[in-house]
Tab-separated table of C-alpha atoms in Angstrom:
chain	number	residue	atom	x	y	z
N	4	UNK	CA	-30.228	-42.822	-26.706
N	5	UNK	CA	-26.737	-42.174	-25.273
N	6	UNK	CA	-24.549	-44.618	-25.511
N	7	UNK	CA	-23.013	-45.911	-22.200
N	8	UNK	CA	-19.775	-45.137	-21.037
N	9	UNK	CA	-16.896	-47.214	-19.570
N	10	UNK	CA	-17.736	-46.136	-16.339
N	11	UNK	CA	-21.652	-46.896	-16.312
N	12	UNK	CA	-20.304	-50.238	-17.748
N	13	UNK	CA	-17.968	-50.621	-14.845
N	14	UNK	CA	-20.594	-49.811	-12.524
N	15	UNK	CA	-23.295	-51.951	-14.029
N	16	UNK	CA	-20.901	-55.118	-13.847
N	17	UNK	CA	-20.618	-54.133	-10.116
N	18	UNK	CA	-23.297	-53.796	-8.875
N	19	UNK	CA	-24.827	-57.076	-10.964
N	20	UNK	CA	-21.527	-58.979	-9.275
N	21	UNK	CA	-23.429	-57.721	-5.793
N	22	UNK	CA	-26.048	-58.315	-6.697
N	23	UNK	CA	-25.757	-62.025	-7.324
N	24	UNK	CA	-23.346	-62.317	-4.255
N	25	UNK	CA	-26.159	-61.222	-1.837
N	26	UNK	CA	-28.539	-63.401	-3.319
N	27	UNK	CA	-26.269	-66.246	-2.858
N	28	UNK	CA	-25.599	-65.410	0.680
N	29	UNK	CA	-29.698	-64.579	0.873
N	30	UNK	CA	-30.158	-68.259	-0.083
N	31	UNK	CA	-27.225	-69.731	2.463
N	32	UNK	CA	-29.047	-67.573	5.149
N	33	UNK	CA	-32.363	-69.377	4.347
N	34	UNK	CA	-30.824	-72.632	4.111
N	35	UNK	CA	-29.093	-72.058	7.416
N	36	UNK	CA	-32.437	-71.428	9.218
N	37	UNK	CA	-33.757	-74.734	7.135
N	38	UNK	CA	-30.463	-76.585	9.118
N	39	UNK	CA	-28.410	-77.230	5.662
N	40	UNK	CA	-25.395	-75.061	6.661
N	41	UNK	CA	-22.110	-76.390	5.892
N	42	UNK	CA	-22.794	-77.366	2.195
N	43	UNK	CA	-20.695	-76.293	-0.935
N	44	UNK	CA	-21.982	-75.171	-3.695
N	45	UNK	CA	-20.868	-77.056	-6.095
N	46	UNK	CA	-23.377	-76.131	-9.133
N	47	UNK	CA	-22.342	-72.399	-8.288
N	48	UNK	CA	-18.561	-73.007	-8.262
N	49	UNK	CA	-18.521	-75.042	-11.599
N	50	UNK	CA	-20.007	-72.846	-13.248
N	51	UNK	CA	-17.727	-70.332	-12.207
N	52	UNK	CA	-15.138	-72.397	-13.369
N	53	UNK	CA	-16.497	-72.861	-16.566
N	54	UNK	CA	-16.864	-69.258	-17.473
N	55	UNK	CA	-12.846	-68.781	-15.920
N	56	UNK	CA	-11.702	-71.570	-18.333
N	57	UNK	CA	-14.166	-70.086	-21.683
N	58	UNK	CA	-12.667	-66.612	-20.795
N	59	UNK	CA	-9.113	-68.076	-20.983
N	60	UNK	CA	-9.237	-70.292	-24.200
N	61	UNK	CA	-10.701	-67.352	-25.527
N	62	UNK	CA	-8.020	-65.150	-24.817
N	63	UNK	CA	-5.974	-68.281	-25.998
N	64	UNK	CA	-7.728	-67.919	-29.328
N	65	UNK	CA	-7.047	-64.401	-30.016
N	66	UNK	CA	-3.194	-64.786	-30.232
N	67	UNK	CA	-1.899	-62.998	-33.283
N	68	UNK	CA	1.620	-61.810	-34.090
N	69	UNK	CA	0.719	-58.982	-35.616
N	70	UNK	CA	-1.298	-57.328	-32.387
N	71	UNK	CA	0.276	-54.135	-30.955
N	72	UNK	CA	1.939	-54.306	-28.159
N	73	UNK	CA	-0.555	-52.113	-26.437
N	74	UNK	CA	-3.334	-55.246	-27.236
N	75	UNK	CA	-0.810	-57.803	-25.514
N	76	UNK	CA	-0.578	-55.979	-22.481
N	77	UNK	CA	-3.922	-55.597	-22.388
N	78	UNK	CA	-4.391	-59.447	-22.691
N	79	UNK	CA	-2.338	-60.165	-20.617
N	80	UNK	CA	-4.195	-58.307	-18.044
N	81	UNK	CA	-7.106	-60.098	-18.908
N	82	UNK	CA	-5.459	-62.729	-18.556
N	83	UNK	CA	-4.136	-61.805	-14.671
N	84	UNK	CA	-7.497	-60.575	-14.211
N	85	UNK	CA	-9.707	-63.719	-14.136
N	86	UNK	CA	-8.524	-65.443	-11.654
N	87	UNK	CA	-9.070	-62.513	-8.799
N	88	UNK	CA	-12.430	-61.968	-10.226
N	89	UNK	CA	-13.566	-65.672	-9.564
N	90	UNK	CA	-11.794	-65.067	-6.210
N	91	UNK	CA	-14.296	-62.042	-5.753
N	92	UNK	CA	-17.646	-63.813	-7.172
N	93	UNK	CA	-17.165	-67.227	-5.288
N	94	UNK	CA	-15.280	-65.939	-1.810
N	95	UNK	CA	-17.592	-63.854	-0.211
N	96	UNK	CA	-20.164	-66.995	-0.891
N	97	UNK	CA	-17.603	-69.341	0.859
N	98	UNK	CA	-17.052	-67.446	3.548
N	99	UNK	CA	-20.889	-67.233	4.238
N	100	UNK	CA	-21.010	-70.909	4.841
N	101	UNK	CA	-19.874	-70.020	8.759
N	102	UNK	CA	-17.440	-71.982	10.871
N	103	UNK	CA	-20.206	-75.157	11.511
N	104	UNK	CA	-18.453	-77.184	8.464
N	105	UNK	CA	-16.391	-80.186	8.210
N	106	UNK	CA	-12.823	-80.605	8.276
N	107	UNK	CA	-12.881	-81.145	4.226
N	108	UNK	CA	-15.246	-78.402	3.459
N	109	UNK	CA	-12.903	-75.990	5.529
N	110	UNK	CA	-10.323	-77.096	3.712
N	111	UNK	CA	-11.566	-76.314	0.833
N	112	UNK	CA	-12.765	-72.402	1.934
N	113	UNK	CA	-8.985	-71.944	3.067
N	114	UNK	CA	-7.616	-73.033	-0.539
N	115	UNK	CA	-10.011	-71.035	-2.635
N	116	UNK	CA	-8.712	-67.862	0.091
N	117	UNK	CA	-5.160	-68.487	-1.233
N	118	UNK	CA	-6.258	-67.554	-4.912
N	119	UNK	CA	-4.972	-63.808	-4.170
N	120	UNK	CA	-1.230	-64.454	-3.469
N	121	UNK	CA	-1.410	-67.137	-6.436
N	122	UNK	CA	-2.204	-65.046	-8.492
N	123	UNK	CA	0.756	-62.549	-7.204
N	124	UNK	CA	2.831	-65.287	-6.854
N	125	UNK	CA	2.372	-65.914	-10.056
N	126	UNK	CA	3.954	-62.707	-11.283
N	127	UNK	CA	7.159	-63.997	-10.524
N	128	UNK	CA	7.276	-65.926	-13.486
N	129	UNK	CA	6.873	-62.967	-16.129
N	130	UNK	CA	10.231	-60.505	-16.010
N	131	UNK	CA	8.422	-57.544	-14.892
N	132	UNK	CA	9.758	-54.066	-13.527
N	133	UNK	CA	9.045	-53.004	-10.081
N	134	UNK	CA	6.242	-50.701	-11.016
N	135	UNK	CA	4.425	-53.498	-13.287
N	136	UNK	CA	4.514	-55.685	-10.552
N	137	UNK	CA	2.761	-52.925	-7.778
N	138	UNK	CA	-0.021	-52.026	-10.278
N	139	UNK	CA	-0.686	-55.927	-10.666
N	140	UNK	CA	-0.439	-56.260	-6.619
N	141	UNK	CA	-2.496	-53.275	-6.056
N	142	UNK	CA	-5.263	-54.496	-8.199
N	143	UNK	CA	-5.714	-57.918	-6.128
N	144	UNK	CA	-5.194	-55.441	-2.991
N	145	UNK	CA	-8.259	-54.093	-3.889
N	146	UNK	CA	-10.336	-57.176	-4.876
N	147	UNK	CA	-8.877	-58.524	-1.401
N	148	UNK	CA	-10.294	-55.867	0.097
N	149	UNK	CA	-13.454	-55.727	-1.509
N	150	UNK	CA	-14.413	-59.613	-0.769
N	151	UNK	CA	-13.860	-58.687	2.733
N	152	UNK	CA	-16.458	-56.515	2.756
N	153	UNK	CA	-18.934	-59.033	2.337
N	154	UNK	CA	-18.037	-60.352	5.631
N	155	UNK	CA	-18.514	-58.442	8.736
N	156	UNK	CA	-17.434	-60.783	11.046
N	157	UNK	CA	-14.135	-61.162	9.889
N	158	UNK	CA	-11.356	-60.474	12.690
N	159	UNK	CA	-8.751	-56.904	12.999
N	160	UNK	CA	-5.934	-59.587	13.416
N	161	UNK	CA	-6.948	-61.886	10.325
N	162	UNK	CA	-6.959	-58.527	8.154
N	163	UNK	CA	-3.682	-57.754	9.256
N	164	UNK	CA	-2.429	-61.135	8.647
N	165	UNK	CA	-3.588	-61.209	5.179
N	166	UNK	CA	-2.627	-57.790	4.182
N	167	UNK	CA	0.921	-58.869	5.667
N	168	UNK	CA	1.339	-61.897	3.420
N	169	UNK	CA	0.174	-60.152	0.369
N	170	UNK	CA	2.804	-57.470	0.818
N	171	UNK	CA	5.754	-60.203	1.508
N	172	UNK	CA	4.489	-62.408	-1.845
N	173	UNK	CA	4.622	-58.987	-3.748
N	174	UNK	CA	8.084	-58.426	-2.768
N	175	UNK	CA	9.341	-61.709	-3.462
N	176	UNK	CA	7.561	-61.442	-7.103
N	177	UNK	CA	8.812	-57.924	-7.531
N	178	UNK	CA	12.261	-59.414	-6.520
N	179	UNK	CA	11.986	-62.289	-9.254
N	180	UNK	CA	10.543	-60.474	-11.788
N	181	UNK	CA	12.826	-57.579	-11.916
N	182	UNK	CA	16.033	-60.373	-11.788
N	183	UNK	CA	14.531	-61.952	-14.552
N	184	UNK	CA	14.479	-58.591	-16.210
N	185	UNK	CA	17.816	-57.608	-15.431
N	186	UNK	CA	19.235	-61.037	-16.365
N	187	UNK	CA	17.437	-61.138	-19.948
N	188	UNK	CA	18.827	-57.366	-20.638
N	189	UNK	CA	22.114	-58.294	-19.866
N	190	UNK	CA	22.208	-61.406	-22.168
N	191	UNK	CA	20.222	-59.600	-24.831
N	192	UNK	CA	23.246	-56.861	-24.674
N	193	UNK	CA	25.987	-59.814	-24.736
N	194	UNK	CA	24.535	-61.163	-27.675
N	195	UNK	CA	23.362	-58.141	-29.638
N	196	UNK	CA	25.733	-55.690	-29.139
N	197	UNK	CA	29.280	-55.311	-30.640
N	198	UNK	CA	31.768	-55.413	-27.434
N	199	UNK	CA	34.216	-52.845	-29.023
N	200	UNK	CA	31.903	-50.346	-30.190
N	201	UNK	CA	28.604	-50.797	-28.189
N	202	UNK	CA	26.750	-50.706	-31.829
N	203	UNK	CA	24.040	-53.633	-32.850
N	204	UNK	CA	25.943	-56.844	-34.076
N	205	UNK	CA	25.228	-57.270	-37.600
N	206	UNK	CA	23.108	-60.793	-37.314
N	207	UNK	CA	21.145	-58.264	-34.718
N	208	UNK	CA	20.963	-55.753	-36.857
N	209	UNK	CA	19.692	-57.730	-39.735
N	210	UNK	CA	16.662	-58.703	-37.699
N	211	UNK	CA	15.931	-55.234	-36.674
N	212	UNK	CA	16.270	-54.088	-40.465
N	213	UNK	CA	13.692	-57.383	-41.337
N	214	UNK	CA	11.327	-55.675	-38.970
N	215	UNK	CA	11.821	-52.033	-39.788
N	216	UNK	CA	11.341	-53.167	-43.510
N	217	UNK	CA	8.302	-55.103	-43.010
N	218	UNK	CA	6.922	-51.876	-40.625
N	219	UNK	CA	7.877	-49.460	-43.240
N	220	UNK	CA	6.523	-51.715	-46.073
N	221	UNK	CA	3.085	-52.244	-43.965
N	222	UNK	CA	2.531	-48.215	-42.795
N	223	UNK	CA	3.705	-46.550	-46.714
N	224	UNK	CA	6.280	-44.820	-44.247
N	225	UNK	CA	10.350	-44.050	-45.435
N	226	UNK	CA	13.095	-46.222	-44.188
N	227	UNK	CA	16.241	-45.171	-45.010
N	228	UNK	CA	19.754	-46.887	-44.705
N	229	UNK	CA	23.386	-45.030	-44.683
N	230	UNK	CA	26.094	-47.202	-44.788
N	231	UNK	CA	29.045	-45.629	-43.176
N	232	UNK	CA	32.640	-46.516	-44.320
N	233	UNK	CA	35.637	-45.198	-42.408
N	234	UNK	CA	38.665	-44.242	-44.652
N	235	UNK	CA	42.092	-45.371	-44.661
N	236	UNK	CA	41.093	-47.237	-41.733
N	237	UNK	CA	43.678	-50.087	-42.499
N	238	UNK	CA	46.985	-47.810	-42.255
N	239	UNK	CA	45.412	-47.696	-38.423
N	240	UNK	CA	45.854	-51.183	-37.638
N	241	UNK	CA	48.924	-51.259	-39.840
N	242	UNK	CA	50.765	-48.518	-38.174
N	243	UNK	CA	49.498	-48.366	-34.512
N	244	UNK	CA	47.767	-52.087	-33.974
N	245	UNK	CA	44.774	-53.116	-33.430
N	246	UNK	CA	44.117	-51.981	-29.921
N	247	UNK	CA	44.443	-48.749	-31.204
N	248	UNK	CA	42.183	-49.739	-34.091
N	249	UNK	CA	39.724	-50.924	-31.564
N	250	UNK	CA	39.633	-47.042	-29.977
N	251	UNK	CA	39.372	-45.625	-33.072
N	252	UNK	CA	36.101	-47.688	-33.595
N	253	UNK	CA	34.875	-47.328	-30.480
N	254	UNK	CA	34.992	-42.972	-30.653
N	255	UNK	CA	33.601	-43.278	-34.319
N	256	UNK	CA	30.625	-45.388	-33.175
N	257	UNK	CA	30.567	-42.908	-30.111
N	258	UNK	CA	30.554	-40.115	-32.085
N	259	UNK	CA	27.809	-41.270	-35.127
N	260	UNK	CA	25.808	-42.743	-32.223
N	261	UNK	CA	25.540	-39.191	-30.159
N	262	UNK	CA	24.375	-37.558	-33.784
N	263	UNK	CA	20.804	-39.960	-34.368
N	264	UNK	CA	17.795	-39.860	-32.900
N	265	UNK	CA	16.851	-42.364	-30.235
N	266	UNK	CA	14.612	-44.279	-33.093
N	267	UNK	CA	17.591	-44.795	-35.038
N	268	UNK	CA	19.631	-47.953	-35.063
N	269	UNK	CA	23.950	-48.350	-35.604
N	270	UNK	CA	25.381	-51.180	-36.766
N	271	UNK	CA	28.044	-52.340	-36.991
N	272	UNK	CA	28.159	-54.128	-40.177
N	273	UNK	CA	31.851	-55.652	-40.821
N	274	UNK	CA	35.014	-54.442	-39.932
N	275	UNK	CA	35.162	-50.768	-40.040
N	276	UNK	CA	32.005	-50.523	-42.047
N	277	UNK	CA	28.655	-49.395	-40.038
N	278	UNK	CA	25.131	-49.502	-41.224
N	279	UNK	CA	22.797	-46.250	-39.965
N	280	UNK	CA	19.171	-47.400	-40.001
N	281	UNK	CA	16.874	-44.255	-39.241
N	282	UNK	CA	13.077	-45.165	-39.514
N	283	UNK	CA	10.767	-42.913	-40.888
N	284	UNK	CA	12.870	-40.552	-42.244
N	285	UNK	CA	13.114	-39.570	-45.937
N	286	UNK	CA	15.784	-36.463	-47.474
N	287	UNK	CA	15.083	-34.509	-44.962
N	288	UNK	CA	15.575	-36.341	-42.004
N	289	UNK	CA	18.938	-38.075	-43.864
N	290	UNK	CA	19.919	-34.055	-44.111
N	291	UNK	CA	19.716	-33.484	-40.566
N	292	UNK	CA	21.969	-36.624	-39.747
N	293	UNK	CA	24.814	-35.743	-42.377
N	294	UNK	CA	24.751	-31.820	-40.754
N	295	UNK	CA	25.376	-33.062	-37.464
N	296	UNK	CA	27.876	-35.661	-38.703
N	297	UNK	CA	29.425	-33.072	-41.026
N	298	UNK	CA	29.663	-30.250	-38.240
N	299	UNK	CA	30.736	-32.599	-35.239
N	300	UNK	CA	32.923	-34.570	-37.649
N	301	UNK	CA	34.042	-37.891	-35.801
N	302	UNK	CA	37.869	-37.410	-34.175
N	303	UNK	CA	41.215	-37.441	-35.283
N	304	UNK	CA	43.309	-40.285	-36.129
N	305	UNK	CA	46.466	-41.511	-34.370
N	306	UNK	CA	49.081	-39.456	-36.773
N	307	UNK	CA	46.568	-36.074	-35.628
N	308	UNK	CA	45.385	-35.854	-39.211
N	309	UNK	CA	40.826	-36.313	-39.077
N	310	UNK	CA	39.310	-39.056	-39.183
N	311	UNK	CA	37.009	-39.327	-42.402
N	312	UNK	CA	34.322	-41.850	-43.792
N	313	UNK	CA	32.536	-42.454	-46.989
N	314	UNK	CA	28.622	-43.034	-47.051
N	315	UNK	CA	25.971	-44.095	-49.416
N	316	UNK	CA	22.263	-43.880	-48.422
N	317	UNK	CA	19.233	-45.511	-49.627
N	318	UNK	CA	15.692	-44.920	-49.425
N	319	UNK	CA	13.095	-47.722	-49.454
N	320	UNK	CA	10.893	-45.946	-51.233
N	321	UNK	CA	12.371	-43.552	-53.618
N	322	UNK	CA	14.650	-46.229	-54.497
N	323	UNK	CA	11.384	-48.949	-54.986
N	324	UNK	CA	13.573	-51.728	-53.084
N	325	UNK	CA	11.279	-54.767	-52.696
N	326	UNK	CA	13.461	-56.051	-49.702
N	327	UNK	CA	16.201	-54.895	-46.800
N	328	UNK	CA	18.521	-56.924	-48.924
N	329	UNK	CA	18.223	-54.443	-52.160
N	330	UNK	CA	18.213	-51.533	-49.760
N	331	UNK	CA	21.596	-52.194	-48.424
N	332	UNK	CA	23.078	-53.376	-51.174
N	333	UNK	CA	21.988	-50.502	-53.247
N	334	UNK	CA	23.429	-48.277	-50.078
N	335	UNK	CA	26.732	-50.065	-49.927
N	336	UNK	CA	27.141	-49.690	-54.037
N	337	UNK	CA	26.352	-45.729	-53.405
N	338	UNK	CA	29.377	-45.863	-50.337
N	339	UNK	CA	32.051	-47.274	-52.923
N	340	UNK	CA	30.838	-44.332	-55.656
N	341	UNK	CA	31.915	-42.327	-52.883
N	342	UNK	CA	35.416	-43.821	-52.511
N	343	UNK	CA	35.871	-43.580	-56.018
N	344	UNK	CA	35.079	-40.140	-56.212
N	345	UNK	CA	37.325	-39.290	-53.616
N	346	UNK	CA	36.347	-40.327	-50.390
N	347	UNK	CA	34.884	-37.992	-47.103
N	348	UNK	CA	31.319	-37.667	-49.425
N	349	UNK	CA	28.331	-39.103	-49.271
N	350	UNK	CA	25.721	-40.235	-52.133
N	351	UNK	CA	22.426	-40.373	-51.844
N	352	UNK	CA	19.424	-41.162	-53.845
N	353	UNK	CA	19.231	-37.568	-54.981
N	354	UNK	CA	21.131	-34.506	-55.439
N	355	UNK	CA	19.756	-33.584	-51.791
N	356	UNK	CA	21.350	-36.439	-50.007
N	357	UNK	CA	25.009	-35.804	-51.443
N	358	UNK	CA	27.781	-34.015	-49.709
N	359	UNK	CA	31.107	-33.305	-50.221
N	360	UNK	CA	33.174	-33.312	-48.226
N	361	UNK	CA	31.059	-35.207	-45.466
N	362	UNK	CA	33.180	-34.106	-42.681
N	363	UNK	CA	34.443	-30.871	-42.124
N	364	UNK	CA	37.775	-31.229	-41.107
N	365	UNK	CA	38.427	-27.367	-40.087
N	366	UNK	CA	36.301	-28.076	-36.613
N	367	UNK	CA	38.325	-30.164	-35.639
N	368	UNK	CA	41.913	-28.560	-35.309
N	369	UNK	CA	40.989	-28.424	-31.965
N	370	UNK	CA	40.304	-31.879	-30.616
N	371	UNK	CA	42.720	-34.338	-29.274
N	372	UNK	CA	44.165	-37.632	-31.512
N	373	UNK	CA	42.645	-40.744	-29.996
């Protein structure tokens, strides 16, 4: 037997949802013509509630840390999804009930109505981009729309007035969420980033490197870690200041920057020391980043003479490092063999990773002193 799609499974869920709608209304017709119009159904509706409230302390239940982030959006779409789906089983069946109700009873219709722009309202509280936020609002759009297909009676100018209010709550939710977003970037920036050189902050960096560890450790993939000193970087300050200190930092993290890939991570570690973090790359990838460095090279100094560094690089798994801690460590003992040798090299965990000199200082006659 073939096994069902996602579509027949859509569709089955559909059209059992209609089905049990119409025999609701079936029985509210019958019970009309018996003169017991007017009254709730309160079995129905509890139920209903039940199943909304199981469905969330389920979705409660399944938190885990280690879930992808794919499997938290898709909770948390669940999780935006039950309410309009009560709103669709249990409106249409309100609505049925006619206008020959009491005062309470219509009260009661008109509140369960509102559970669309709660539920868009409601986005406002999660910092969400503008496009997040319309695939959310269309989605209710269309369970608005669908629930108002079940009644045929309902008015051009109602419809109008409903599809108005939706659109102003989704703006006003759009309008929160991306604030929220926009505020939470900019303090994540203040507090992560270095504010001379735009690299990571080290305690920032340290947590990325915890995570990148643990990822690495968890996958069998490489991590490896350069650590990046920048010679004779005190006779800077010494001679020119530190303003002019701060420039030169702010071109060398400029230039090593504009030589990774966009899954690799500067830091700046201390001073004029910077960490390179590049994820799932072993002697290969660390030969790529040392030819770009090497060719590009990194400036000139104030005096016109170029501006060198030292590295060391370590490799979490050629170098069997049980934590971040021994991987940097062993890379900043590998950047100091490099001073002693002579500075402008870089060693590596093999004969592939070292270089000497690491920048080549004929390409850049041409370039301007910072």
């Amino acid at each position: 037997m073939r096994p069902r799609s996602r579509r027949d499974k859509f569709h089955c869920v559909h059209v059992s949802t209609k089905n049990i709608v119409d025999t609701m209304i079936t029985e509210l017709s019958i019970n009309q013509q018996r003169g017991t119009t007017g009254r709730i159904p309160w079995g129905y509706l509890a139920t209903m509630r039940i199943l909304s409230s199981a469905a969330f302390a389920g979705l409660a239940c399944m938190h885990n840390e280690r879930r992808s982030l794919q499997t938290a959006f898709l909770m948390l779409g669940a999780m935006l999804a039950i309410p309009p789906i009560f709103f669709l089983v249990t409106h249409p069946l309100l609505a049925s009930l006619g206008s020959n109700v009491d005062i309470a009873t219509r009260l009661i219709i008109k509140l369960y109505a509102l559970l669309p722009f709660i539920v868009i309202a409601g986005l406002s509280v999660f910092p969400l981009t503008l496009s997040e936020v319309l695939i959310a609002s269309v989605s209710v759009f269309s369970i608005v729309a669908i629930s108002t297909a079940y009644q045929p009676d309902i008015s051009v100018d109602d419809l109008i007035a409903t599809g108005w209010m939706l659109i102003l709550v989704t703006g006003v939710s759009g309008f929160s969420g991306m604030s929220q977003l926009h505020y939470i970037i900019t303090l994540v920036n203040q507090a992560c980033l270095d504010t001379v050189t735009g690299a990571f902050t080290r305690r920032s960096g340290k947590e990325t490197i915890d995570l990148q560890f643990r990822l690495s450790a968890r996958t069998e993939t490489p991590l490896t870690v350069m650590f990046v000193d920048i010679d004779n970087f005190k006779s800077i300050n010494d001679s020119y200041g530190h303003e002019v200190g701060d420039r030169v930092l702010h071109h060398v993290a400029m230039k090593l920057s504009a030589c990774l890939r966009k899954s690799d991570v500067l830091v700046r570690w201390g001073g004029e020391e910077f960490l390179i973090l590049l994820p799932d790359s072993a002697s290969d990838g660390v030969q790529h980043i040392i030819r770009r460095v090497s060719l590009s090279g990194i400036g000139l100094r104030p005096d016109g003479h170029p501006i060198t560094v030292s590295a060391g690089v370590a490799e979490r798994m050629a170098d069997d490092c049980a934590d971040w801690d021994q991987l940097i460590d062993l890379a900043d003992k590998r950047m100091y063999q490099s001073k002693s040798q002579g500075k402008n090299r870089c060693t590596g965990y093999d004969l592939e990773t070292c270089m000497a000199p690491l920048i080549d200082t004929s390409s850049l006659i041409s370039e301007k002193s910072i």
